[in-house]
Amino acid sequence: MNIILNRKVETGMIKENNKAIQDDYPDDFAWCYGCGRLNDEGIHVKTYWEDDLTISYIQPDKKYTALPGFVYGGFLASFIDCHGTGSASLALHRKNGHKPGDGVEPPRFVTASLHVDYLMPTPQGVQLKAIGQVEEIHPKKFKVMIQVFASDLHVANAEVVAVVMPKSFLKS
Amino acid sequence: MNIILNRKVETGMIKENNKAIQDDYPDDFAWCYGCGRLNDEGIHVKTYWEDDLTISYIQPDKKYTALPGFVYGGFLASFIDCHGTGSASLALHRKNGHKPGDGVEPPRFVTASLHVDYLMPTPQGVQLKAIGQVEEIHPKKFKVMIQVFASDLHVANAEVVAVVMPKSFLKS
């Protein structure tokens, strides 16, 4: 997988006044195990703009073990999945002239496909960072190229294709 | 993704005398959130032979929600991940002349890459089934082509490339 990021993103925390797209999802979209603020048992991925790239940070709970000392690959896939849909939502929201926190409900996306290349074992006990670059491939379909770091270790490359949520996902 | 399964596998339960590969993993490999019998908080994927195909079943807990009523895509990715490594382990174990339950420790695999195509929303409240077909692409590298069903609904296609666990994964 060929992922080209425009520039190096420094390890660090989100700027204080930056808002996550997931905080603006409507309530019916806020129960996701990966990124729903209303799912008390979930992992609460939050995704932000950092200039033209998208960023999520997470500190995996120790239960998400592969082998003792290493993070479970399915946890990384989940982190990547919600970083991908969050990044797509950020991108379409920006295209529509909006940004998180401006009071306008962002578009909701679901994952069409997820690809992860695991580059090395991911150590536990350090913060993970996902960096995304979003490309529109159709007005309702976005591709997000992602790199994941564990502290300074580049542990995974990934690609998520996200589509605007079809009506079949809503019960009423 | 082009997945060809040799034959239709009926929905159902594992035959009573069939043993899961994960039950034979050594203790240091039994802490995985996805398939470790020693991880009390994990999801306990178990993978079996059914003739020349591999099968896993799972009943997702309700917390693994995408939107209310639908299973979280990251949960499906986790189920697929461990079904993939379990299937690869079954295949190499069989190639070496062994089967689960015969008292010989099976080979351990880790995921090199994971690809999931989500075909439709996955309803909650029904058992999921993963069916795998394993192909050896190198003596230490196996590709597993996977179909996932929720009851009779074909909800995902996937491919896992699994490699024999490198020594760097073991702490001692």
Coordinates of C-alpha atoms in Angstrom, one line a residue:
Chain A
M1 CA 0.0 0.0 0.0
N2 CA 1.4 3.3 -1.0
I3 CA 0.6 6.1 1.4
I4 CA 2.0 9.5 0.9
L5 CA 1.5 12.1 3.6
N6 CA 2.2 15.7 2.7
R7 CA 4.4 16.3 5.7
K8 CA 5.5 14.9 9.1
V9 CA 3.1 15.3 11.9
E10 CA 4.6 15.7 15.3
T11 CA 3.7 13.5 18.2
G12 CA 1.6 15.4 20.7
M13 CA -1.8 16.3 21.9
I14 CA -4.7 18.0 20.2
K15 CA -4.7 21.8 20.3
E16 CA -6.9 22.9 23.1
N17 CA -9.5 24.7 21.0
N18 CA -9.8 21.9 18.4
K19 CA -13.1 19.9 18.3
A20 CA -13.6 16.3 17.4
I21 CA -16.0 15.4 14.6
Q22 CA -17.5 12.6 16.8
D23 CA -18.6 15.2 19.4
D24 CA -21.0 16.6 16.8
Y25 CA -22.5 13.3 15.6
P26 CA -26.2 13.2 16.2
D27 CA -27.3 11.0 19.1
D28 CA -28.4 8.1 16.9
F29 CA -24.9 7.8 15.6
A30 CA -23.2 8.2 19.0
W31 CA -23.5 4.6 20.2
C32 CA -20.6 3.2 18.2
Y33 CA -18.3 0.9 20.1
G34 CA -15.3 2.6 18.4
C35 CA -16.2 6.3 18.5
G36 CA -19.6 6.8 20.1
R37 CA -19.6 9.3 23.0
L38 CA -22.8 7.5 24.4
N39 CA -21.3 4.0 24.5
D40 CA -19.9 3.8 28.0
E41 CA -18.1 0.5 27.2
G42 CA -16.5 1.7 23.9
I43 CA -13.1 3.0 23.1
H44 CA -14.0 6.6 22.2
V45 CA -11.9 7.4 19.1
K46 CA -12.0 11.2 18.5
T47 CA -10.8 12.6 15.2
Y48 CA -9.6 16.2 14.5
W49 CA -8.3 18.3 11.7
E50 CA -4.6 19.2 11.9
D51 CA -4.4 21.5 8.9
D52 CA -5.0 19.2 5.9
L53 CA -4.5 16.0 7.7
T54 CA -6.8 14.2 10.2
I55 CA -5.5 12.9 13.5
S56 CA -6.8 10.6 16.2
Y57 CA -5.1 9.6 19.4
I58 CA -5.9 6.7 21.7
Q59 CA -4.4 4.9 24.7
P60 CA -5.4 1.3 24.4
D61 CA -6.7 -0.4 27.6
K62 CA -4.5 -3.3 28.6
K63 CA -7.2 -5.9 27.9
Y64 CA -6.7 -5.3 24.2
T65 CA -3.7 -7.7 24.2
A66 CA -2.3 -9.7 21.3
L67 CA 0.5 -11.4 23.2
P68 CA 1.5 -10.0 26.6
G69 CA 3.2 -6.6 25.9
F70 CA 1.6 -6.0 22.5
V71 CA -1.6 -4.4 21.3
Y72 CA -4.3 -6.6 19.7
G73 CA -4.5 -6.2 15.9
G74 CA -8.3 -6.1 16.0
F75 CA -8.1 -3.1 18.3
L76 CA -5.8 -1.4 15.8
A77 CA -8.4 -2.2 13.1
S78 CA -11.1 -0.7 15.2
F79 CA -9.1 2.5 15.8
I80 CA -8.4 2.7 12.1
D81 CA -12.0 2.1 11.1
C82 CA -13.4 4.9 13.2
H83 CA -10.5 7.2 12.3
G84 CA -11.4 6.5 8.7
T85 CA -15.1 7.3 9.0
G86 CA -14.4 10.3 11.2
S87 CA -11.9 11.6 8.6
A88 CA -14.4 11.2 5.8
S89 CA -17.0 13.1 7.8
L90 CA -14.5 15.9 8.5
A91 CA -13.7 16.2 4.8
L92 CA -17.3 16.3 3.5
H93 CA -18.2 18.7 6.4
R94 CA -15.4 21.0 5.4
K95 CA -16.4 20.8 1.7
N96 CA -19.8 21.9 2.8
G97 CA -18.3 24.9 4.5
H98 CA -18.4 23.6 8.1
K99 CA -16.2 22.6 10.9
P100 CA -16.7 20.7 14.2
G101 CA -18.2 22.9 16.9
D102 CA -20.0 25.3 14.5
G103 CA -23.4 23.9 15.4
V104 CA -24.1 22.1 12.1
E105 CA -24.6 18.4 12.2
P106 CA -21.8 16.6 10.2
P107 CA -22.5 14.0 7.5
R108 CA -22.4 10.4 8.7
F109 CA -20.3 7.7 7.0
V110 CA -20.1 4.0 7.2
T111 CA -17.1 1.8 6.2
A112 CA -17.3 0.1 2.8
S113 CA -13.8 -1.5 3.1
L114 CA -11.0 -1.6 5.5
H115 CA -7.4 -2.6 4.8
V116 CA -4.6 -2.8 7.3
D117 CA -0.9 -3.7 6.8
Y118 CA 0.6 -4.6 10.1
L119 CA 4.3 -3.5 9.9
M120 CA 5.6 -4.6 13.3
P121 CA 4.3 -5.6 16.8
T122 CA 2.6 -2.6 18.5
P123 CA 3.9 -2.1 22.1
Q124 CA 1.4 -1.7 24.9
G125 CA 1.6 1.2 27.3
V126 CA 2.1 4.0 24.8
Q127 CA -0.3 6.3 23.0
L128 CA -1.3 5.4 19.5
K129 CA -1.7 8.1 16.8
A130 CA -3.5 7.7 13.5
I131 CA -2.8 10.2 10.7
G132 CA -5.1 10.4 7.7
Q133 CA -5.1 11.9 4.3
V134 CA -8.6 12.1 2.7
E135 CA -9.3 11.8 -1.0
E136 CA -12.8 12.2 -2.5
I137 CA -13.4 9.5 -5.0
H138 CA -17.1 10.2 -5.5
P139 CA -19.4 12.9 -3.9
K140 CA -20.6 10.2 -1.4
K141 CA -17.4 8.1 -1.2
F142 CA -14.1 9.0 0.3
K143 CA -10.8 7.1 0.6
V144 CA -8.7 7.7 3.7
M145 CA -5.0 6.7 3.7
I146 CA -3.8 6.2 7.2
Q147 CA -0.5 5.7 9.0
V148 CA -0.5 4.5 12.7
F149 CA 2.3 5.2 15.1
A150 CA 2.9 3.9 18.6
S151 CA 4.9 6.8 20.0
D152 CA 7.6 7.1 17.3
L153 CA 7.2 3.5 15.9
H154 CA 5.4 3.3 12.6
V155 CA 3.3 0.2 13.3
A156 CA 0.7 0.1 10.5
N157 CA -0.5 1.5 7.2
A158 CA -4.1 1.3 6.3
E159 CA -6.8 2.4 3.9
V160 CA -10.5 3.0 4.6
V161 CA -13.1 3.6 2.0
A162 CA -16.1 5.3 3.6
V163 CA -19.5 6.1 2.1
V164 CA -22.3 8.4 3.2
M165 CA -24.5 6.3 5.4
P166 CA -27.3 4.6 3.4
K167 CA -30.9 5.0 4.7
S168 CA -31.0 1.2 5.4
F169 CA -28.8 1.8 8.4
L170 CA -31.5 3.9 10.1
K171 CA -34.3 1.9 11.8
S172 CA -36.9 4.7 11.4
Chain B
M1 CA -12.3 -9.4 -3.7
N2 CA -12.8 -12.7 -5.3
I3 CA -13.6 -15.4 -2.9
I4 CA -14.4 -18.9 -4.1
L5 CA -15.6 -21.4 -1.6
N6 CA -15.7 -25.0 -2.7
R7 CA -19.2 -25.7 -1.4
K8 CA -22.0 -24.3 0.7
V9 CA -21.5 -24.6 4.4
E10 CA -24.8 -25.0 6.3
T11 CA -25.6 -22.8 9.3
G12 CA -25.3 -24.7 12.5
M13 CA -23.1 -25.6 15.4
I14 CA -19.8 -27.2 15.6
K15 CA -19.8 -31.0 15.7
E16 CA -19.5 -32.2 19.3
N17 CA -16.2 -33.9 19.0
N18 CA -14.5 -31.2 17.0
K19 CA -11.8 -29.2 18.8
A20 CA -10.8 -25.6 18.3
I21 CA -7.3 -24.7 17.4
Q22 CA -7.3 -21.9 20.0
D23 CA -7.8 -24.4 22.8
D24 CA -4.4 -25.9 22.0
Y25 CA -2.5 -22.6 21.8
P26 CA 0.3 -22.4 24.5
D27 CA -0.5 -20.2 27.5
D28 CA 1.7 -17.3 26.2
F29 CA -0.5 -17.1 23.1
A30 CA -3.8 -17.4 25.0
W31 CA -4.2 -13.8 26.2
C32 CA -5.4 -12.4 22.8
Y33 CA -8.5 -10.2 23.2
G34 CA -9.9 -11.9 20.1
C35 CA -9.2 -15.5 20.7
G36 CA -7.4 -16.1 24.0
R37 CA -9.0 -18.5 26.4
L38 CA -7.2 -16.8 29.3
N39 CA -8.4 -13.2 28.5
D40 CA -11.6 -13.0 30.6
E41 CA -12.6 -9.7 28.9
G42 CA -12.0 -11.0 25.3
I43 CA -14.4 -12.3 22.7
H44 CA -13.1 -15.9 22.5
V45 CA -13.2 -16.7 18.8
K46 CA -12.8 -20.4 18.3
T47 CA -11.9 -21.9 14.9
Y48 CA -12.5 -25.5 13.7
W49 CA -12.1 -27.6 10.7
E50 CA -15.2 -28.5 8.7
D51 CA -13.7 -30.8 6.1
D52 CA -11.5 -28.6 4.0
L53 CA -12.9 -25.3 5.2
T54 CA -12.4 -23.5 8.5
I55 CA -15.3 -22.3 10.6
S56 CA -15.8 -19.9 13.5
Y57 CA -19.0 -18.9 15.2
I58 CA -19.6 -16.0 17.5
Q59 CA -22.5 -14.2 19.2
P60 CA -21.5 -10.5 19.5
D61 CA -22.3 -8.8 22.8
K62 CA -24.6 -5.9 22.4
K63 CA -22.0 -3.4 23.4
Y64 CA -20.3 -3.9 20.0
T65 CA -22.8 -1.6 18.3
A66 CA -22.3 0.5 15.2
L67 CA -25.7 2.1 15.2
P68 CA -28.5 0.7 17.4
G69 CA -29.5 -2.7 15.9
F70 CA -26.2 -3.2 14.0
V71 CA -22.9 -4.9 14.8
Y72 CA -19.8 -2.7 14.9
G73 CA -17.5 -3.1 11.9
G74 CA -14.4 -3.2 14.2
F75 CA -15.9 -6.2 15.9
L76 CA -16.3 -7.9 12.6
A77 CA -12.7 -7.1 11.7
S78 CA -11.6 -8.6 15.0
F79 CA -13.6 -11.7 14.4
I80 CA -12.1 -12.0 10.9
D81 CA -8.6 -11.3 12.2
C82 CA -8.6 -14.2 14.7
H83 CA -10.5 -16.5 12.3
G84 CA -7.7 -15.8 9.9
T85 CA -4.8 -16.6 12.2
G86 CA -6.7 -19.6 13.6
S87 CA -7.3 -20.9 10.1
A88 CA -3.6 -20.5 9.1
S89 CA -2.6 -22.4 12.3
L90 CA -5.1 -25.2 11.5
A91 CA -3.7 -25.5 8.0
L92 CA 0.0 -25.7 8.9
H93 CA -0.8 -28.0 11.8
R94 CA -2.6 -30.3 9.4
K95 CA 0.2 -30.1 6.9
N96 CA 2.5 -31.2 9.8
G97 CA 0.3 -34.2 10.4
H98 CA -1.6 -32.9 13.4
K99 CA -5.1 -31.9 14.5
P100 CA -6.5 -30.0 17.4
G101 CA -6.7 -32.2 20.5
D102 CA -3.9 -34.6 19.6
G103 CA -1.6 -33.1 22.2
V104 CA 0.8 -31.4 19.9
E105 CA 1.2 -27.6 20.2
P106 CA 0.0 -25.9 17.0
P107 CA 2.1 -23.3 15.2
R108 CA 1.3 -19.7 16.1
F109 CA 0.6 -17.0 13.5
V110 CA 0.3 -13.3 13.5
T111 CA -1.6 -11.1 11.0
A112 CA 0.4 -9.4 8.2
S113 CA -2.6 -7.9 6.5
L114 CA -6.3 -7.7 6.9
H115 CA -8.8 -6.7 4.3
V116 CA -12.6 -6.5 4.9
D117 CA -15.3 -5.6 2.4
Y118 CA -18.5 -4.7 4.2
L119 CA -21.4 -5.8 2.0
M120 CA -24.4 -4.8 4.1
P121 CA -25.3 -3.7 7.7
T122 CA -24.9 -6.6 10.1
P123 CA -27.9 -7.1 12.3
Q124 CA -27.4 -7.6 16.1
G125 CA -28.9 -10.5 18.0
V126 CA -27.9 -13.3 15.6
Q127 CA -25.0 -15.6 15.5
L128 CA -22.1 -14.7 13.1
K129 CA -20.3 -17.4 11.1
A130 CA -16.9 -17.0 9.4
I131 CA -16.0 -19.5 6.7
G132 CA -12.4 -19.7 5.6
Q133 CA -10.5 -21.2 2.7
V134 CA -6.7 -21.4 3.3
E135 CA -4.0 -21.1 0.7
E136 CA -0.3 -21.6 1.4
I137 CA 1.6 -18.8 -0.4
H138 CA 5.0 -19.6 1.3
P139 CA 5.9 -22.2 3.9
K140 CA 5.5 -19.6 6.6
K141 CA 2.8 -17.4 5.0
F142 CA -0.8 -18.3 4.5
K143 CA -3.7 -16.5 2.8
V144 CA -7.2 -17.0 4.2
M145 CA -10.2 -16.0 2.1
I146 CA -13.2 -15.5 4.3
Q147 CA -16.9 -15.0 4.0
V148 CA -19.0 -13.8 7.0
F149 CA -22.7 -14.5 7.5
A150 CA -25.2 -13.2 10.1
S151 CA -27.6 -16.0 10.1
D152 CA -28.2 -16.4 6.3
L153 CA -27.2 -12.8 5.4
H154 CA -23.8 -12.6 3.6
V155 CA -22.5 -9.5 5.4
A156 CA -18.7 -9.4 4.6
N157 CA -15.9 -10.8 2.5
A158 CA -12.4 -10.7 3.8
E159 CA -8.8 -11.7 3.3
V160 CA -6.2 -12.3 6.0
V161 CA -2.6 -12.9 5.3
A162 CA -1.0 -14.6 8.3
V163 CA 2.6 -15.4 9.0
V164 CA 4.3 -17.7 11.4
M165 CA 5.0 -15.6 14.5
P166 CA 8.4 -14.0 14.4
K167 CA 10.6 -14.3 17.5
S168 CA 10.3 -10.5 18.0
F169 CA 6.8 -11.1 19.4
L170 CA 8.1 -13.1 22.3
K171 CA 9.5 -11.2 25.2
S172 CA 11.7 -14.0 26.5

